[in-house]
Amino acid sequence: MEAEVRELTVEEKIIKELGEEFIGIAKCESGIRQFNEDGTVLTSRTSDKGIFQINQVHWKKAKELNLDIDTIDGNIAYAKLLKENNGTRDWHMSAHCWKKHEAS
């Protein structure tokens, strides 16, 4: 009998790639959403994109690394790169929100 393969949820992908603490960051940055209801990429007024609201200053580097931040996997992968290089520093503007999630 063949085992059924289940795709990971977005939350499971975040935990696998970044760790549990990054769920709070994703909740605060985007509500853990990559897309708007109409299917377009969630983009802030300051042009931050996706689950981790990747700022446009990173778009060129993401493209050079062949990471498409407009996709769920690409957005998470670039967030992982930022975490490896800077810890949570790139999300300091929302720390007032996600630090509450760390305590719970």
PDB file of C-alpha atoms in Angstrom:
ATOM      1  CA  MET A   1       0.000   0.000   0.000  1.00  0.00           C
ATOM      2  CA  GLU A   2       1.314   3.426  -1.000  1.00  0.00           C
ATOM      3  CA  ALA A   3       1.627   6.006   1.773  1.00  0.00           C
ATOM      4  CA  GLU A   4      -0.275   9.225   1.244  1.00  0.00           C
ATOM      5  CA  VAL A   5       2.014  12.237   1.005  1.00  0.00           C
ATOM      6  CA  ARG A   6       0.608  15.379   2.568  1.00  0.00           C
ATOM      7  CA  GLU A   7       1.958  18.786   1.693  1.00  0.00           C
ATOM      8  CA  LEU A   8       3.099  20.850   4.666  1.00  0.00           C
ATOM      9  CA  THR A   9       0.943  23.768   5.732  1.00  0.00           C
ATOM     10  CA  VAL A  10       2.462  27.239   5.601  1.00  0.00           C
ATOM     11  CA  GLU A  11       2.855  27.189   9.387  1.00  0.00           C
ATOM     12  CA  GLU A  12       4.628  23.817   9.240  1.00  0.00           C
ATOM     13  CA  LYS A  13       6.987  25.120   6.533  1.00  0.00           C
ATOM     14  CA  ILE A  14       7.817  28.170   8.674  1.00  0.00           C
ATOM     15  CA  ILE A  15       8.523  26.043  11.745  1.00  0.00           C
ATOM     16  CA  LYS A  16      10.623  23.587   9.709  1.00  0.00           C
ATOM     17  CA  GLU A  17      12.720  26.280   8.011  1.00  0.00           C
ATOM     18  CA  LEU A  18      12.861  29.040  10.625  1.00  0.00           C
ATOM     19  CA  GLY A  19      11.681  27.681  13.954  1.00  0.00           C
ATOM     20  CA  GLU A  20       8.596  28.160  16.082  1.00  0.00           C
ATOM     21  CA  GLU A  21       9.483  31.739  17.071  1.00  0.00           C
ATOM     22  CA  PHE A  22       9.048  32.879  13.473  1.00  0.00           C
ATOM     23  CA  ILE A  23       5.343  32.012  13.522  1.00  0.00           C
ATOM     24  CA  GLY A  24       4.820  35.117  15.675  1.00  0.00           C
ATOM     25  CA  ILE A  25       6.779  37.250  13.213  1.00  0.00           C
ATOM     26  CA  ALA A  26       4.722  35.913  10.299  1.00  0.00           C
ATOM     27  CA  LYS A  27       1.473  36.541  12.204  1.00  0.00           C
ATOM     28  CA  CYS A  28       2.437  40.134  12.882  1.00  0.00           C
ATOM     29  CA  GLU A  29       3.884  40.879   9.474  1.00  0.00           C
ATOM     30  CA  SER A  30       1.164  39.380   7.279  1.00  0.00           C
ATOM     31  CA  GLY A  31      -1.293  37.300   9.267  1.00  0.00           C
ATOM     32  CA  ILE A  32       0.680  34.354   7.798  1.00  0.00           C
ATOM     33  CA  ARG A  33      -0.623  35.264   4.346  1.00  0.00           C
ATOM     34  CA  GLN A  34       1.329  35.316   1.092  1.00  0.00           C
ATOM     35  CA  PHE A  35      -1.602  36.368  -1.074  1.00  0.00           C
ATOM     36  CA  ASN A  36      -4.580  38.701  -1.039  1.00  0.00           C
ATOM     37  CA  GLU A  37      -8.068  37.292  -1.588  1.00  0.00           C
ATOM     38  CA  ASP A  38      -7.793  38.098  -5.309  1.00  0.00           C
ATOM     39  CA  GLY A  39      -4.619  35.974  -5.633  1.00  0.00           C
ATOM     40  CA  THR A  40      -2.157  38.852  -5.885  1.00  0.00           C
ATOM     41  CA  VAL A  41       0.914  38.890  -3.664  1.00  0.00           C
ATOM     42  CA  LEU A  42       0.299  40.620  -0.340  1.00  0.00           C
ATOM     43  CA  THR A  43       2.222  43.892  -0.665  1.00  0.00           C
ATOM     44  CA  SER A  44       2.372  46.694   1.889  1.00  0.00           C
ATOM     45  CA  ARG A  45       2.191  50.429   1.148  1.00  0.00           C
ATOM     46  CA  THR A  46       6.002  50.424   1.447  1.00  0.00           C
ATOM     47  CA  SER A  47       6.284  47.571  -1.100  1.00  0.00           C
ATOM     48  CA  ASP A  48       7.095  44.814   1.415  1.00  0.00           C
ATOM     49  CA  LYS A  49       5.997  41.438   0.052  1.00  0.00           C
ATOM     50  CA  GLY A  50       4.469  38.232   1.296  1.00  0.00           C
ATOM     51  CA  ILE A  51       4.430  36.290   4.529  1.00  0.00           C
ATOM     52  CA  PHE A  52       7.575  37.895   5.911  1.00  0.00           C
ATOM     53  CA  GLN A  53       7.017  41.261   4.199  1.00  0.00           C
ATOM     54  CA  ILE A  54      10.373  41.189   2.420  1.00  0.00           C
ATOM     55  CA  ASN A  55      11.409  44.786   1.741  1.00  0.00           C
ATOM     56  CA  GLN A  56      12.290  45.960  -1.747  1.00  0.00           C
ATOM     57  CA  VAL A  57      15.916  46.563  -0.709  1.00  0.00           C
ATOM     58  CA  HIS A  58      16.219  42.738  -0.765  1.00  0.00           C
ATOM     59  CA  TRP A  59      14.498  42.031  -4.086  1.00  0.00           C
ATOM     60  CA  LYS A  60      17.641  42.244  -6.236  1.00  0.00           C
ATOM     61  CA  LYS A  61      19.577  39.881  -3.946  1.00  0.00           C
ATOM     62  CA  ALA A  62      16.648  37.436  -3.865  1.00  0.00           C
ATOM     63  CA  LYS A  63      16.544  37.430  -7.656  1.00  0.00           C
ATOM     64  CA  GLU A  64      20.327  36.863  -7.846  1.00  0.00           C
ATOM     65  CA  LEU A  65      19.857  33.840  -5.566  1.00  0.00           C
ATOM     66  CA  ASN A  66      16.984  32.628  -7.752  1.00  0.00           C
ATOM     67  CA  LEU A  67      14.522  32.996  -4.871  1.00  0.00           C
ATOM     68  CA  ASP A  68      11.078  34.177  -5.941  1.00  0.00           C
ATOM     69  CA  ILE A  69       9.749  36.046  -2.908  1.00  0.00           C
ATOM     70  CA  ASP A  70       6.351  36.210  -4.622  1.00  0.00           C
ATOM     71  CA  THR A  71       5.931  32.505  -3.816  1.00  0.00           C
ATOM     72  CA  ILE A  72       5.389  30.976  -0.380  1.00  0.00           C
ATOM     73  CA  ASP A  73       8.536  28.834  -0.560  1.00  0.00           C
ATOM     74  CA  GLY A  74      10.671  31.668  -1.942  1.00  0.00           C
ATOM     75  CA  ASN A  75       9.456  34.129   0.697  1.00  0.00           C
ATOM     76  CA  ILE A  76      10.206  31.655   3.488  1.00  0.00           C
ATOM     77  CA  ALA A  77      13.602  30.797   1.959  1.00  0.00           C
ATOM     78  CA  TYR A  78      14.617  34.452   1.793  1.00  0.00           C
ATOM     79  CA  ALA A  79      13.404  35.009   5.364  1.00  0.00           C
ATOM     80  CA  LYS A  80      15.623  32.075   6.372  1.00  0.00           C
ATOM     81  CA  LEU A  81      18.601  33.751   4.697  1.00  0.00           C
ATOM     82  CA  LEU A  82      17.842  36.997   6.545  1.00  0.00           C
ATOM     83  CA  LYS A  83      17.546  35.076   9.822  1.00  0.00           C
ATOM     84  CA  GLU A  84      20.888  33.341   9.254  1.00  0.00           C
ATOM     85  CA  ASN A  85      22.585  36.681   8.545  1.00  0.00           C
ATOM     86  CA  ASN A  86      20.777  39.020  10.940  1.00  0.00           C
ATOM     87  CA  GLY A  87      18.649  37.058  13.398  1.00  0.00           C
ATOM     88  CA  THR A  88      15.345  38.900  13.832  1.00  0.00           C
ATOM     89  CA  ARG A  89      16.799  42.371  13.138  1.00  0.00           C
ATOM     90  CA  ASP A  90      15.034  42.704   9.766  1.00  0.00           C
ATOM     91  CA  TRP A  91      11.668  42.520  11.531  1.00  0.00           C
ATOM     92  CA  HIS A  92      12.480  44.989  14.328  1.00  0.00           C
ATOM     93  CA  MET A  93       9.670  47.352  13.269  1.00  0.00           C
ATOM     94  CA  SER A  94       7.067  44.744  14.242  1.00  0.00           C
ATOM     95  CA  ALA A  95       8.869  43.489  17.367  1.00  0.00           C
ATOM     96  CA  HIS A  96       6.316  45.216  19.603  1.00  0.00           C
ATOM     97  CA  CYS A  97       3.811  42.743  18.167  1.00  0.00           C
ATOM     98  CA  TRP A  98       5.739  39.484  17.791  1.00  0.00           C
ATOM     99  CA  LYS A  99       7.553  39.690  21.109  1.00  0.00           C
ATOM    100  CA  LYS A 100       4.102  39.254  22.703  1.00  0.00           C
ATOM    101  CA  HIS A 101       3.775  35.931  20.850  1.00  0.00           C
ATOM    102  CA  GLU A 102       7.135  34.747  22.231  1.00  0.00           C
ATOM    103  CA  ALA A 103       5.877  35.179  25.785  1.00  0.00           C
ATOM    104  CA  SER A 104       2.756  33.080  25.225  1.00  0.00           C
TER     105      SER A 104
END
